[in-house]
Every structure is written in structure tokens, then in C-alpha cells.
PDB file of C-alpha atoms in Angstrom:
ATOM      1  CA  MET A 219     206.554 -46.396  14.129  1.00  0.00           C
ATOM      2  CA  ALA A 220     207.719 -46.999  17.850  1.00  0.00           C
ATOM      3  CA  GLN A 221     207.670 -50.770  19.380  1.00  0.00           C
ATOM      4  CA  SER A 222     207.314 -50.966  23.194  1.00  0.00           C
ATOM      5  CA  TYR A 223     206.143 -53.531  24.698  1.00  0.00           C
ATOM      6  CA  SER A 224     206.281 -54.874  28.613  1.00  0.00           C
ATOM      7  CA  GLU A 225     205.287 -58.945  28.708  1.00  0.00           C
ATOM      8  CA  GLY A 226     207.000 -61.518  27.405  1.00  0.00           C
ATOM      9  CA  THR A 227     205.699 -65.471  27.103  1.00  0.00           C
ATOM     10  CA  HIS A 228     205.879 -68.794  28.137  1.00  0.00           C
ATOM     11  CA  ALA A 229     207.147 -71.682  25.668  1.00  0.00           C
ATOM     12  CA  LEU A 230     207.043 -75.697  26.616  1.00  0.00           C
ATOM     13  CA  VAL A 231     209.174 -78.165  24.051  1.00  0.00           C
ATOM     14  CA  ASN A 232     208.674 -81.744  24.372  1.00  0.00           C
ATOM     15  CA  ILE A 233     210.870 -84.597  21.967  1.00  0.00           C
ATOM     16  CA  ASN A 234     209.151 -87.770  21.736  1.00  0.00           C
ATOM     17  CA  GLY A 235     211.651 -90.305  22.112  1.00  0.00           C
ATOM     18  CA  ASN A 236     209.978 -92.903  19.828  1.00  0.00           C
ATOM     19  CA  ASP A 237     209.970 -91.063  16.057  1.00  0.00           C
ATOM     20  CA  ALA A 238     212.086 -87.598  17.522  1.00  0.00           C
ATOM     21  CA  THR A 239     208.656 -85.433  16.514  1.00  0.00           C
ATOM     22  CA  VAL A 240     208.952 -82.243  18.945  1.00  0.00           C
ATOM     23  CA  VAL A 241     205.851 -81.168  19.991  1.00  0.00           C
ATOM     24  CA  VAL A 242     205.674 -77.155  20.616  1.00  0.00           C
ATOM     25  CA  HIS A 243     203.495 -75.306  23.002  1.00  0.00           C
ATOM     26  CA  VAL A 244     203.694 -71.665  23.197  1.00  0.00           C
ATOM     27  CA  GLY A 245     201.923 -68.750  24.894  1.00  0.00           C
ATOM     28  CA  GLY A 246     201.082 -66.751  21.329  1.00  0.00           C
ATOM     29  CA  SER A 247     198.358 -67.662  19.642  1.00  0.00           C
ATOM     30  CA  GLU A 248     198.060 -68.183  15.646  1.00  0.00           C
ATOM     31  CA  ILE A 249     195.884 -65.370  14.418  1.00  0.00           C
ATOM     32  CA  GLY A 250     197.065 -65.850  10.580  1.00  0.00           C
ATOM     33  CA  GLN A 251     200.142 -63.781  11.081  1.00  0.00           C
ATOM     34  CA  GLY A 252     202.420 -66.940  10.514  1.00  0.00           C
ATOM     35  CA  LEU A 253     203.268 -67.423  14.425  1.00  0.00           C
ATOM     36  CA  PHE A 254     203.374 -70.944  14.553  1.00  0.00           C
ATOM     37  CA  THR A 255     205.430 -71.085  11.333  1.00  0.00           C
ATOM     38  CA  LYS A 256     208.097 -68.609  12.655  1.00  0.00           C
ATOM     39  CA  VAL A 257     208.522 -71.162  15.996  1.00  0.00           C
ATOM     40  CA  ALA A 258     208.857 -73.685  14.130  1.00  0.00           C
ATOM     41  CA  GLN A 259     211.522 -72.260  11.837  1.00  0.00           C
ATOM     42  CA  VAL A 260     212.999 -71.075  15.003  1.00  0.00           C
ATOM     43  CA  VAL A 261     212.677 -74.652  16.988  1.00  0.00           C
ATOM     44  CA  ALA A 262     214.203 -76.196  14.296  1.00  0.00           C
ATOM     45  CA  MET A 263     217.212 -74.312  13.446  1.00  0.00           C
ATOM     46  CA  THR A 264     218.389 -74.332  17.189  1.00  0.00           C
ATOM     47  CA  LEU A 265     217.977 -78.070  17.468  1.00  0.00           C
ATOM     48  CA  GLY A 266     219.408 -78.889  14.446  1.00  0.00           C
ATOM     49  CA  CYS A 267     216.262 -81.222  13.699  1.00  0.00           C
ATOM     50  CA  PRO A 268     213.948 -81.704  10.386  1.00  0.00           C
ATOM     51  CA  ILE A 269     211.221 -78.944  10.254  1.00  0.00           C
ATOM     52  CA  GLU A 270     208.814 -81.439   9.098  1.00  0.00           C
ATOM     53  CA  LYS A 271     209.328 -83.149  12.946  1.00  0.00           C
ATOM     54  CA  VAL A 272     208.134 -80.046  14.188  1.00  0.00           C
ATOM     55  CA  ARG A 273     205.005 -79.413  15.258  1.00  0.00           C
ATOM     56  CA  ILE A 274     203.360 -76.938  17.004  1.00  0.00           C
ATOM     57  CA  ALA A 275     199.969 -77.336  19.385  1.00  0.00           C
ATOM     58  CA  ASP A 276     197.187 -75.571  19.849  1.00  0.00           C
ATOM     59  CA  ASN A 277     196.866 -72.883  22.627  1.00  0.00           C
ATOM     60  CA  ASN A 278     196.028 -74.748  25.931  1.00  0.00           C
ATOM     61  CA  THR A 279     195.976 -72.726  29.300  1.00  0.00           C
ATOM     62  CA  ASP A 280     196.769 -76.348  30.740  1.00  0.00           C
ATOM     63  CA  VAL A 281     199.989 -76.360  29.527  1.00  0.00           C
ATOM     64  CA  SER A 282     200.812 -72.368  29.314  1.00  0.00           C
ATOM     65  CA  PRO A 283     198.193 -71.239  32.043  1.00  0.00           C
ATOM     66  CA  ASN A 284     200.338 -67.618  32.346  1.00  0.00           C
ATOM     67  CA  ALA A 285     200.979 -67.134  28.824  1.00  0.00           C
ATOM     68  CA  ALA A 286     200.628 -63.231  27.594  1.00  0.00           C
ATOM     69  CA  TRP A 287     198.250 -61.417  25.152  1.00  0.00           C
ATOM     70  CA  THR A 288     199.291 -61.678  21.708  1.00  0.00           C
ATOM     71  CA  GLY A 289     198.790 -58.067  19.803  1.00  0.00           C
ATOM     72  CA  GLY A 290     201.595 -55.590  19.125  1.00  0.00           C
ATOM     73  CA  SER A 291     202.804 -57.063  16.324  1.00  0.00           C
ATOM     74  CA  THR A 292     205.307 -58.528  18.645  1.00  0.00           C
ATOM     75  CA  GLY A 293     203.896 -61.502  19.813  1.00  0.00           C
ATOM     76  CA  SER A 294     205.729 -63.800  17.090  1.00  0.00           C
ATOM     77  CA  GLU A 295     209.173 -62.746  18.241  1.00  0.00           C
ATOM     78  CA  ALA A 296     208.582 -63.290  22.386  1.00  0.00           C
ATOM     79  CA  SER A 297     206.995 -66.672  21.130  1.00  0.00           C
ATOM     80  CA  CYS A 298     210.231 -67.598  19.161  1.00  0.00           C
ATOM     81  CA  GLU A 299     212.612 -66.526  21.701  1.00  0.00           C
ATOM     82  CA  ALA A 300     210.491 -68.199  24.354  1.00  0.00           C
ATOM     83  CA  ALA A 301     210.529 -71.208  22.146  1.00  0.00           C
ATOM     84  CA  ARG A 302     214.511 -70.506  21.290  1.00  0.00           C
ATOM     85  CA  LEU A 303     215.007 -70.887  25.207  1.00  0.00           C
ATOM     86  CA  CYS A 304     213.561 -74.270  25.632  1.00  0.00           C
ATOM     87  CA  CYS A 305     215.958 -75.526  22.981  1.00  0.00           C
ATOM     88  CA  VAL A 306     218.709 -73.918  24.638  1.00  0.00           C
ATOM     89  CA  LYS A 307     218.180 -76.331  27.355  1.00  0.00           C
ATOM     90  CA  LEU A 308     217.623 -79.292  25.470  1.00  0.00           C
ATOM     91  CA  ASN A 309     220.810 -78.900  23.504  1.00  0.00           C
ATOM     92  CA  GLU A 310     222.614 -78.469  27.078  1.00  0.00           C
ATOM     93  CA  VAL A 311     221.069 -81.939  27.707  1.00  0.00           C
ATOM     94  CA  LEU A 312     221.532 -83.797  24.216  1.00  0.00           C
ATOM     95  CA  ALA A 313     225.348 -82.532  23.883  1.00  0.00           C
ATOM     96  CA  PRO A 314     226.882 -85.609  25.951  1.00  0.00           C
ATOM     97  CA  VAL A 315     224.534 -88.091  24.073  1.00  0.00           C
ATOM     98  CA  LYS A 316     226.029 -85.782  20.858  1.00  0.00           C
ATOM     99  CA  PHE A 317     229.449 -86.366  21.907  1.00  0.00           C
ATOM    100  CA  GLU A 318     228.929 -90.060  22.366  1.00  0.00           C
ATOM    101  CA  LEU A 319     227.613 -91.138  19.343  1.00  0.00           C
ATOM    102  CA  TRP A 320     230.124 -88.554  17.547  1.00  0.00           C
ATOM    103  CA  LYS A 321     232.716 -90.295  19.303  1.00  0.00           C
ATOM    104  CA  ARG A 322     232.034 -93.976  18.163  1.00  0.00           C
ATOM    105  CA  LYS A 323     230.718 -92.883  14.410  1.00  0.00           C
ATOM    106  CA  ASN A 324     233.318 -90.509  14.091  1.00  0.00           C
ATOM    107  CA  ALA A 325     230.158 -87.893  12.341  1.00  0.00           C
ATOM    108  CA  GLU A 326     227.707 -86.351  12.857  1.00  0.00           C
ATOM    109  CA  PRO A 327     224.477 -88.274  14.650  1.00  0.00           C
ATOM    110  CA  SER A 328     221.559 -87.880  12.806  1.00  0.00           C
ATOM    111  CA  TRP A 329     218.403 -86.621  15.094  1.00  0.00           C
ATOM    112  CA  SER A 330     216.508 -89.918  15.217  1.00  0.00           C
ATOM    113  CA  ASP A 331     219.661 -91.437  16.636  1.00  0.00           C
ATOM    114  CA  LEU A 332     220.551 -88.810  18.799  1.00  0.00           C
ATOM    115  CA  VAL A 333     216.841 -88.773  19.897  1.00  0.00           C
ATOM    116  CA  SER A 334     216.554 -92.637  20.191  1.00  0.00           C
ATOM    117  CA  ARG A 335     220.059 -92.948  22.299  1.00  0.00           C
ATOM    118  CA  ALA A 336     219.014 -89.853  24.931  1.00  0.00           C
ATOM    119  CA  LYS A 337     215.520 -91.799  25.443  1.00  0.00           C
ATOM    120  CA  GLU A 338     217.571 -94.995  26.528  1.00  0.00           C
ATOM    121  CA  ASN A 339     219.653 -92.767  28.949  1.00  0.00           C
ATOM    122  CA  SER A 340     216.608 -91.901  30.589  1.00  0.00           C
ATOM    123  CA  LEU A 341     217.235 -87.951  29.819  1.00  0.00           C
ATOM    124  CA  CYS A 342     213.999 -85.494  30.130  1.00  0.00           C
ATOM    125  CA  LEU A 343     213.727 -84.393  26.632  1.00  0.00           C
ATOM    126  CA  SER A 344     211.077 -82.073  28.065  1.00  0.00           C
ATOM    127  CA  GLN A 345     211.825 -78.235  28.959  1.00  0.00           C
ATOM    128  CA  ALA A 346     209.814 -75.157  29.303  1.00  0.00           C
ATOM    129  CA  SER A 347     211.058 -71.690  29.490  1.00  0.00           C
ATOM    130  CA  ASN A 348     208.813 -68.279  30.640  1.00  0.00           C
ATOM    131  CA  TYR A 349     210.689 -65.419  28.005  1.00  0.00           C
ATOM    132  CA  VAL A 350     210.629 -61.854  29.551  1.00  0.00           C
ATOM    133  CA  PRO A 351     212.427 -58.718  27.606  1.00  0.00           C
ATOM    134  CA  GLU A 352     215.124 -57.343  29.335  1.00  0.00           C
ATOM    135  CA  GLY A 353     214.033 -54.140  30.915  1.00  0.00           C
ATOM    136  CA  LYS A 354     210.474 -55.190  31.400  1.00  0.00           C
ATOM    137  CA  PHE A 355     210.310 -53.932  35.266  1.00  0.00           C
ATOM    138  CA  LYS A 356     212.489 -50.572  34.713  1.00  0.00           C
ATOM    139  CA  THR A 357     210.304 -47.675  35.939  1.00  0.00           C
ATOM    140  CA  GLU A 358     211.252 -45.037  33.266  1.00  0.00           C
ATOM    141  CA  TYR A 359     210.158 -43.359  31.100  1.00  0.00           C
ATOM    142  CA  ARG A 360     209.945 -45.781  27.663  1.00  0.00           C
ATOM    143  CA  LEU A 361     212.111 -44.709  25.050  1.00  0.00           C
ATOM    144  CA  PRO A 362     212.071 -46.695  21.452  1.00  0.00           C
ATOM    145  CA  TRP A 363     216.426 -46.140  21.362  1.00  0.00           C
ATOM    146  CA  SER A 364     216.828 -47.613  24.875  1.00  0.00           C
ATOM    147  CA  PRO A 365     218.887 -50.390  25.259  1.00  0.00           C
ATOM    148  CA  PHE A 366     216.235 -52.783  26.309  1.00  0.00           C
ATOM    149  CA  HIS A 367     214.709 -55.378  23.336  1.00  0.00           C
ATOM    150  CA  ALA A 368     211.741 -54.530  23.800  1.00  0.00           C
ATOM    151  CA  ASP A 369     211.850 -50.607  22.834  1.00  0.00           C
ATOM    152  CA  TYR A 370     212.599 -49.834  18.928  1.00  0.00           C
ATOM    153  CA  TYR A 371     211.591 -48.161  15.767  1.00  0.00           C
ATOM    154  CA  SER A 372     210.161 -49.721  12.926  1.00  0.00           C
ATOM    155  CA  PHE A 373     210.731 -48.172   9.511  1.00  0.00           C
ATOM    156  CA  GLY A 374     208.922 -48.066   6.359  1.00  0.00           C
ATOM    157  CA  VAL A 375     208.603 -45.930   3.122  1.00  0.00           C
ATOM    158  CA  ALA A 376     206.055 -46.599   0.211  1.00  0.00           C
ATOM    159  CA  VAL A 377     205.115 -44.752  -2.556  1.00  0.00           C
ATOM    160  CA  SER A 378     201.714 -44.418  -4.397  1.00  0.00           C
ATOM    161  CA  GLU A 379     200.393 -43.467  -7.516  1.00  0.00           C
ATOM    162  CA  ILE A 380     196.282 -43.151  -7.908  1.00  0.00           C
ATOM    163  CA  GLU A 381     193.965 -42.598 -10.744  1.00  0.00           C
ATOM    164  CA  VAL A 382     190.534 -40.082  -9.380  1.00  0.00           C
ATOM    165  CA  ASP A 383     187.530 -39.568 -10.784  1.00  0.00           C
ATOM    166  CA  CYS A 384     186.433 -36.602  -9.885  1.00  0.00           C
ATOM    167  CA  LEU A 385     182.682 -37.048 -10.938  1.00  0.00           C
ATOM    168  CA  THR A 386     182.181 -39.886  -8.829  1.00  0.00           C
ATOM    169  CA  GLY A 387     184.800 -39.481  -6.061  1.00  0.00           C
ATOM    170  CA  GLU A 388     186.101 -43.364  -6.483  1.00  0.00           C
ATOM    171  CA  ILE A 389     189.747 -43.562  -6.457  1.00  0.00           C
ATOM    172  CA  THR A 390     191.889 -46.424  -8.478  1.00  0.00           C
ATOM    173  CA  ILE A 391     195.200 -46.916  -7.078  1.00  0.00           C
ATOM    174  CA  ILE A 392     197.673 -47.579 -10.136  1.00  0.00           C
ATOM    175  CA  ARG A 393     200.638 -48.671  -7.912  1.00  0.00           C
ATOM    176  CA  SER A 394     202.195 -49.045  -4.285  1.00  0.00           C
ATOM    177  CA  ASP A 395     205.700 -49.815  -3.537  1.00  0.00           C
ATOM    178  CA  ILE A 396     207.116 -50.138  -0.031  1.00  0.00           C
ATOM    179  CA  LEU A 397     210.153 -50.746   1.389  1.00  0.00           C
ATOM    180  CA  TYR A 398     210.210 -52.046   4.985  1.00  0.00           C
ATOM    181  CA  ASP A 399     212.488 -53.015   7.767  1.00  0.00           C
ATOM    182  CA  THR A 400     212.034 -56.365   9.541  1.00  0.00           C
ATOM    183  CA  GLY A 401     215.809 -56.933  10.953  1.00  0.00           C
ATOM    184  CA  SER A 402     216.823 -60.659   9.857  1.00  0.00           C
ATOM    185  CA  SER A 403     213.510 -61.633   8.843  1.00  0.00           C
ATOM    186  CA  VAL A 404     212.833 -65.210   9.892  1.00  0.00           C
ATOM    187  CA  ASN A 405     210.732 -65.827   6.942  1.00  0.00           C
ATOM    188  CA  CYS A 406     209.987 -63.052   4.031  1.00  0.00           C
ATOM    189  CA  ILE A 407     207.554 -64.599   2.891  1.00  0.00           C
ATOM    190  CA  ILE A 408     205.207 -64.370   5.776  1.00  0.00           C
ATOM    191  CA  ASP A 409     206.659 -60.613   6.332  1.00  0.00           C
ATOM    192  CA  ILE A 410     206.038 -59.429   3.451  1.00  0.00           C
ATOM    193  CA  GLY A 411     202.620 -60.983   3.378  1.00  0.00           C
ATOM    194  CA  GLN A 412     202.186 -58.789   6.913  1.00  0.00           C
ATOM    195  CA  ALA A 413     202.969 -55.924   4.967  1.00  0.00           C
ATOM    196  CA  GLU A 414     200.913 -56.340   2.339  1.00  0.00           C
ATOM    197  CA  GLY A 415     198.004 -57.416   4.605  1.00  0.00           C
ATOM    198  CA  ALA A 416     198.821 -54.257   6.785  1.00  0.00           C
ATOM    199  CA  PHE A 417     198.954 -51.917   4.136  1.00  0.00           C
ATOM    200  CA  VAL A 418     195.614 -52.844   2.276  1.00  0.00           C
ATOM    201  CA  MET A 419     193.863 -52.461   5.859  1.00  0.00           C
ATOM    202  CA  GLY A 420     195.272 -48.922   6.151  1.00  0.00           C
ATOM    203  CA  ILE A 421     193.607 -48.259   2.730  1.00  0.00           C
ATOM    204  CA  GLY A 422     190.116 -49.287   4.364  1.00  0.00           C
ATOM    205  CA  TYR A 423     190.954 -47.256   7.289  1.00  0.00           C
ATOM    206  CA  PHE A 424     191.597 -44.200   5.490  1.00  0.00           C
ATOM    207  CA  LEU A 425     189.466 -44.548   2.564  1.00  0.00           C
ATOM    208  CA  ARG A 426     186.668 -46.698   3.553  1.00  0.00           C
ATOM    209  CA  GLU A 427     185.704 -47.407   6.588  1.00  0.00           C
ATOM    210  CA  GLU A 428     183.480 -44.672   8.310  1.00  0.00           C
ATOM    211  CA  SER A 429     181.538 -45.026  12.017  1.00  0.00           C
ATOM    212  CA  LEU A 430     177.795 -43.300  11.262  1.00  0.00           C
ATOM    213  CA  ILE A 431     176.886 -42.301  14.994  1.00  0.00           C
ATOM    214  CA  SER A 432     173.548 -40.956  14.955  1.00  0.00           C
ATOM    215  CA  PRO A 433     173.223 -37.905  16.060  1.00  0.00           C
ATOM    216  CA  VAL A 434     169.880 -38.391  18.186  1.00  0.00           C
ATOM    217  CA  ASP A 435     170.247 -41.287  19.969  1.00  0.00           C
ATOM    218  CA  GLY A 436     173.840 -42.345  19.368  1.00  0.00           C
ATOM    219  CA  VAL A 437     173.483 -45.450  17.761  1.00  0.00           C
ATOM    220  CA  GLU A 438     175.416 -46.917  15.022  1.00  0.00           C
ATOM    221  CA  LEU A 439     174.169 -46.494  11.767  1.00  0.00           C
ATOM    222  CA  ALA A 440     176.947 -47.984  10.316  1.00  0.00           C
ATOM    223  CA  ASP A 441     175.965 -51.480  11.093  1.00  0.00           C
ATOM    224  CA  SER A 442     176.433 -53.570   8.285  1.00  0.00           C
ATOM    225  CA  THR A 443     178.433 -53.392   4.707  1.00  0.00           C
ATOM    226  CA  TRP A 444     175.558 -51.965   3.235  1.00  0.00           C
ATOM    227  CA  GLU A 445     176.858 -48.852   5.290  1.00  0.00           C
ATOM    228  CA  TYR A 446     180.442 -49.427   6.274  1.00  0.00           C
ATOM    229  CA  LYS A 447     182.646 -50.837   3.357  1.00  0.00           C
ATOM    230  CA  PRO A 448     185.443 -52.522   4.570  1.00  0.00           C
ATOM    231  CA  PRO A 449     188.149 -52.476   1.539  1.00  0.00           C
ATOM    232  CA  CYS A 450     188.196 -55.364  -1.208  1.00  0.00           C
ATOM    233  CA  SER A 451     189.759 -56.659  -3.971  1.00  0.00           C
ATOM    234  CA  ILE A 452     189.058 -53.642  -6.031  1.00  0.00           C
ATOM    235  CA  ASP A 453     191.394 -51.243  -3.794  1.00  0.00           C
ATOM    236  CA  ILE A 454     194.196 -53.391  -3.800  1.00  0.00           C
ATOM    237  CA  PRO A 455     196.758 -51.387  -6.019  1.00  0.00           C
ATOM    238  CA  GLN A 456     196.778 -53.010  -9.205  1.00  0.00           C
ATOM    239  CA  HIS A 457     201.096 -53.150  -9.404  1.00  0.00           C
ATOM    240  CA  PHE A 458     201.936 -54.463  -5.363  1.00  0.00           C
ATOM    241  CA  LYS A 459     205.226 -54.369  -4.767  1.00  0.00           C
ATOM    242  CA  VAL A 460     207.133 -54.951  -1.346  1.00  0.00           C
ATOM    243  CA  GLU A 461     210.542 -55.620  -0.504  1.00  0.00           C
ATOM    244  CA  LEU A 462     212.352 -56.105   2.531  1.00  0.00           C
ATOM    245  CA  LEU A 463     215.446 -53.797   3.582  1.00  0.00           C
ATOM    246  CA  LYS A 464     218.460 -55.785   3.034  1.00  0.00           C
ATOM    247  CA  ASP A 465     221.104 -56.342   5.232  1.00  0.00           C
ATOM    248  CA  ALA A 466     218.948 -54.491   7.789  1.00  0.00           C
ATOM    249  CA  LYS A 467     221.028 -55.797  11.383  1.00  0.00           C
ATOM    250  CA  PHE A 468     219.176 -55.357  14.616  1.00  0.00           C
ATOM    251  CA  PRO A 469     221.539 -57.090  16.919  1.00  0.00           C
ATOM    252  CA  LYS A 470     219.388 -56.300  20.132  1.00  0.00           C
ATOM    253  CA  GLY A 471     216.668 -58.024  18.470  1.00  0.00           C
ATOM    254  CA  VAL A 472     215.207 -61.751  19.137  1.00  0.00           C
ATOM    255  CA  LEU A 473     217.438 -63.021  16.305  1.00  0.00           C
ATOM    256  CA  GLY A 474     217.881 -60.324  14.875  1.00  0.00           C
ATOM    257  CA  MET A 475     214.432 -59.538  13.940  1.00  0.00           C
ATOM    258  CA  LYS A 476     211.470 -56.908  14.094  1.00  0.00           C
ATOM    259  CA  GLY A 477     207.771 -56.935  14.778  1.00  0.00           C
ATOM    260  CA  ILE A 478     205.789 -56.465  11.616  1.00  0.00           C
ATOM    261  CA  GLY A 479     201.682 -56.548  11.364  1.00  0.00           C
ATOM    262  CA  GLU A 480     200.687 -53.637  12.343  1.00  0.00           C
ATOM    263  CA  PRO A 481     203.069 -51.142  11.553  1.00  0.00           C
ATOM    264  CA  PRO A 482     202.939 -50.824   7.664  1.00  0.00           C
ATOM    265  CA  MET A 483     199.705 -49.854   7.937  1.00  0.00           C
ATOM    266  CA  VAL A 484     200.203 -46.378   8.493  1.00  0.00           C
ATOM    267  CA  LEU A 485     202.122 -46.454   4.695  1.00  0.00           C
ATOM    268  CA  ALA A 486     198.946 -46.540   3.584  1.00  0.00           C
ATOM    269  CA  TYR A 487     198.743 -42.966   3.909  1.00  0.00           C
ATOM    270  CA  SER A 488     200.841 -42.445   0.607  1.00  0.00           C
ATOM    271  CA  VAL A 489     197.635 -42.974  -1.241  1.00  0.00           C
ATOM    272  CA  VAL A 490     195.675 -40.125   1.030  1.00  0.00           C
ATOM    273  CA  GLY A 491     198.746 -38.150   0.265  1.00  0.00           C
ATOM    274  CA  ALA A 492     198.695 -38.913  -3.685  1.00  0.00           C
ATOM    275  CA  LEU A 493     194.784 -38.456  -3.280  1.00  0.00           C
ATOM    276  CA  LYS A 494     195.235 -34.450  -1.788  1.00  0.00           C
ATOM    277  CA  GLU A 495     197.321 -34.450  -4.424  1.00  0.00           C
ATOM    278  CA  ALA A 496     195.241 -34.890  -7.264  1.00  0.00           C
ATOM    279  CA  ILE A 497     192.197 -33.051  -5.738  1.00  0.00           C
ATOM    280  CA  GLN A 498     194.664 -29.835  -5.055  1.00  0.00           C
ATOM    281  CA  SER A 499     195.698 -29.677  -8.634  1.00  0.00           C
ATOM    282  CA  SER A 500     192.529 -30.386 -10.264  1.00  0.00           C
ATOM    283  CA  ARG A 501     191.250 -26.816  -8.221  1.00  0.00           C
ATOM    284  CA  LYS A 502     193.937 -25.046  -9.084  1.00  0.00           C
ATOM    285  CA  GLU A 503     193.132 -25.894 -12.209  1.00  0.00           C
ATOM    286  CA  ARG A 504     189.968 -24.488 -12.095  1.00  0.00           C
ATOM    287  CA  GLY A 505     191.144 -21.619  -9.694  1.00  0.00           C
ATOM    288  CA  LEU A 506     190.040 -22.733  -6.638  1.00  0.00           C
ATOM    289  CA  ASP A 507     191.022 -22.278  -3.378  1.00  0.00           C
ATOM    290  CA  TYR A 508     193.407 -25.020  -1.592  1.00  0.00           C
ATOM    291  CA  VAL A 509     191.060 -26.584   0.195  1.00  0.00           C
ATOM    292  CA  THR A 510     191.837 -27.877   4.024  1.00  0.00           C
ATOM    293  CA  ASN A 511     189.144 -29.623   5.732  1.00  0.00           C
ATOM    294  CA  LEU A 512     190.151 -33.219   4.303  1.00  0.00           C
ATOM    295  CA  SER A 513     190.062 -35.714   6.951  1.00  0.00           C
ATOM    296  CA  SER A 514     189.876 -39.512   6.877  1.00  0.00           C
ATOM    297  CA  PRO A 515     188.117 -41.090   6.208  1.00  0.00           C
ATOM    298  CA  LEU A 516     188.057 -39.962   3.271  1.00  0.00           C
ATOM    299  CA  THR A 517     184.905 -41.544   1.345  1.00  0.00           C
ATOM    300  CA  THR A 518     184.342 -41.552  -1.899  1.00  0.00           C
ATOM    301  CA  ASP A 519     181.212 -38.600  -1.581  1.00  0.00           C
ATOM    302  CA  LYS A 520     183.830 -36.644   0.381  1.00  0.00           C
ATOM    303  CA  ILE A 521     186.212 -36.835  -2.649  1.00  0.00           C
ATOM    304  CA  GLN A 522     183.232 -36.264  -4.967  1.00  0.00           C
ATOM    305  CA  THR A 523     182.277 -32.605  -3.348  1.00  0.00           C
ATOM    306  CA  SER A 524     185.922 -31.698  -2.488  1.00  0.00           C
ATOM    307  CA  PHE A 525     186.159 -31.223  -6.132  1.00  0.00           C
ATOM    308  CA  SER A 526     183.689 -28.422  -5.572  1.00  0.00           C
ATOM    309  CA  LEU A 527     182.628 -29.007  -9.520  1.00  0.00           C
ATOM    310  CA  SER A 528     180.101 -26.660 -11.347  1.00  0.00           C
ATOM    311  CA  LYS A 529     178.116 -26.899 -14.393  1.00  0.00           C
ATOM    312  CA  GLY A 530     180.926 -24.649 -15.862  1.00  0.00           C
ATOM    313  CA  ASP A 531     183.354 -27.004 -15.844  1.00  0.00           C
ATOM    314  CA  PHE A 532     181.311 -29.981 -18.178  1.00  0.00           C
ATOM    315  CA  VAL A 533     181.393 -27.243 -20.713  1.00  0.00           C
ATOM    316  CA  ILE A 534     183.437 -27.758 -23.914  1.00  0.00           C
ATOM    317  CA  TYR A 535     184.488 -25.092 -25.903  1.00  0.00           C
ATOM    318  CA  LEU A 536     185.601 -25.656 -28.902  1.00  0.00           C
ATOM    319  CA  LYS A 537     187.815 -23.870 -30.832  1.00  0.00           C
ATOM    320  CA  GLU A 538     186.715 -21.648 -34.363  1.00  0.00           C
ATOM    321  CA  ASP A 539     188.919 -22.206 -37.048  1.00  0.00           C
TER     322      ASP A 539
END
């Protein structure tokens, strides 16, 4: 899947001189994708402070009035880079103090001692930054293989095994294995969870969620879960394994990371491929032609009718000795 986006985002990092806590404001919104967690990790790593000291503040347009939208699976990396740039500026402010304390104690000063001394010196412990991806203002057509950070490919592969009940059209996903390239992951647990969630969303997209429009007045008929079926727990593969590609270096990325969120959704087509193979195998076994009109979403009624079962398929013939 090609990743391409043009917007950056804003960040503000404040260090409290009294208790050495770090409060971070970023333009990206936390909507369950772990953006705030990744930003906290990047801030702690760049400043060299305990992550327990870092707190990500709620989004506030009084603080970040011109923040970019959060979407396209790239909000986390943009927010991480904006916060990292703030921390780089703060490190420049703290460097002389750190050197002074190092000479005095002949040892690495603690984070609390460093911040306390910086406050005593009346240093500005607040820095803002606006991250703008390289190539944002280029006019030529954007290509994923361009030298610009914001243009790149996301890679992944999935294999799925299913069982399908030809009488009812219901399927059971026995197993799904996913290998996904996130570059150098900042948080593997979050990225694996994002891949799992996107895959299950893809199952819903390809197999469950059908929009039913009235041909009479154009009204949406699938306006509740009675008709519109989102994926649920029974749709999750019984054996579900997600791995991140190891040693996947991505030098032009923010800290080497790649976006994750929506791209793994397309890997759910492995379930559709397995389903189509099962349907065609059954039809071939019964001497029927290859069916070509299997369009998504492949809901249970479409699956059941695609088998084209007849009364003869239910007759059991016993061999005489």
C-alpha cells in the first residue's frame, strides 16, 4: 500500500522545573491507535528522562491552533517527529547545565538535578516546533519511491485458512498469519495490535458490512445491526498470529518507523481468496462451471447461493456389497 501525505503537525514541550515532569502537547489526536504512547516514548528517549515523568496533554486548539488532521495512518509518526524536534531544542538549552554538573560531580547528573539547576539559571524550558515533511510543497506527482519522507510503500503478506458451510454460507476462519513491515517499530505491541485490528476490520469490509439502498427512494435500509453486520468476536481467526518484519531498516522515516493502521486492512483479502477457492473447489467437484460474479461483501446469503446446491447434492448413495 502506498503511503503519501502532505501535512505535518505542531508540538509544544514544557518541562516543569519544580518536579521535572514533562508535559507534551501535540497536534495528533489519540483515538485508540497509541499515538500518545509513542510520543511519550520518543520524548523520554530524546530527553533522556524517565518515561514516568512524561505526560501527554489533551488536544487543545488554544495551544495548537493549526494542527493537521489525524489520519492516513501517519499521524503518530508526524506527532513523534514534531515532539522530537522540540526535545532537540530543549537538549541544546540543557547542554551547558549538564556539562557544568558533569564537571562538578564527575558523573551523569540525574534528570531531576539537571532540570532543577536549569530552573535556577532561569532557562526557558518550553519549546515549540512545527514539523513539515520534506517535499510537502513539491508540485510534481507524488510517488512512493521518491526521496521524500512522506512518500513510501507499506508492505505486508497474509495467509488464511477457512472452513465454509455450504448449506448456510457461514464461514469459520481457522487460521490467519500476517507478516507486516513497520520499519523500525517504536512500540511493537501497539503496532501488532493495530495490524490485528485492521485485519479484522478488513474481514468486516469484505464479508459482513453491506450497504442496502432502497431502489424506490434511495433510503439506506441497513441502518442498524439487524441488517448491517459489523465484524464481531466470532469473525476473529481461531489461530491469529502477527509478526513484524525484522531488521526492516527505513532510513528516510521518522526514527525509521512506518505508518500502520489502515494498510493491514487489505491483507484480509486472504480470507476472501480462501473462500473463493473453497467455493470453486466445491463447484468443480460437482461438475459445475467456475463462478465469476463473487463481488464483495461476500455475505452469508451470497456465499450460500454461490454453491448452487441442488437436491441431488443431498442424496447419499450406498454401495451394495
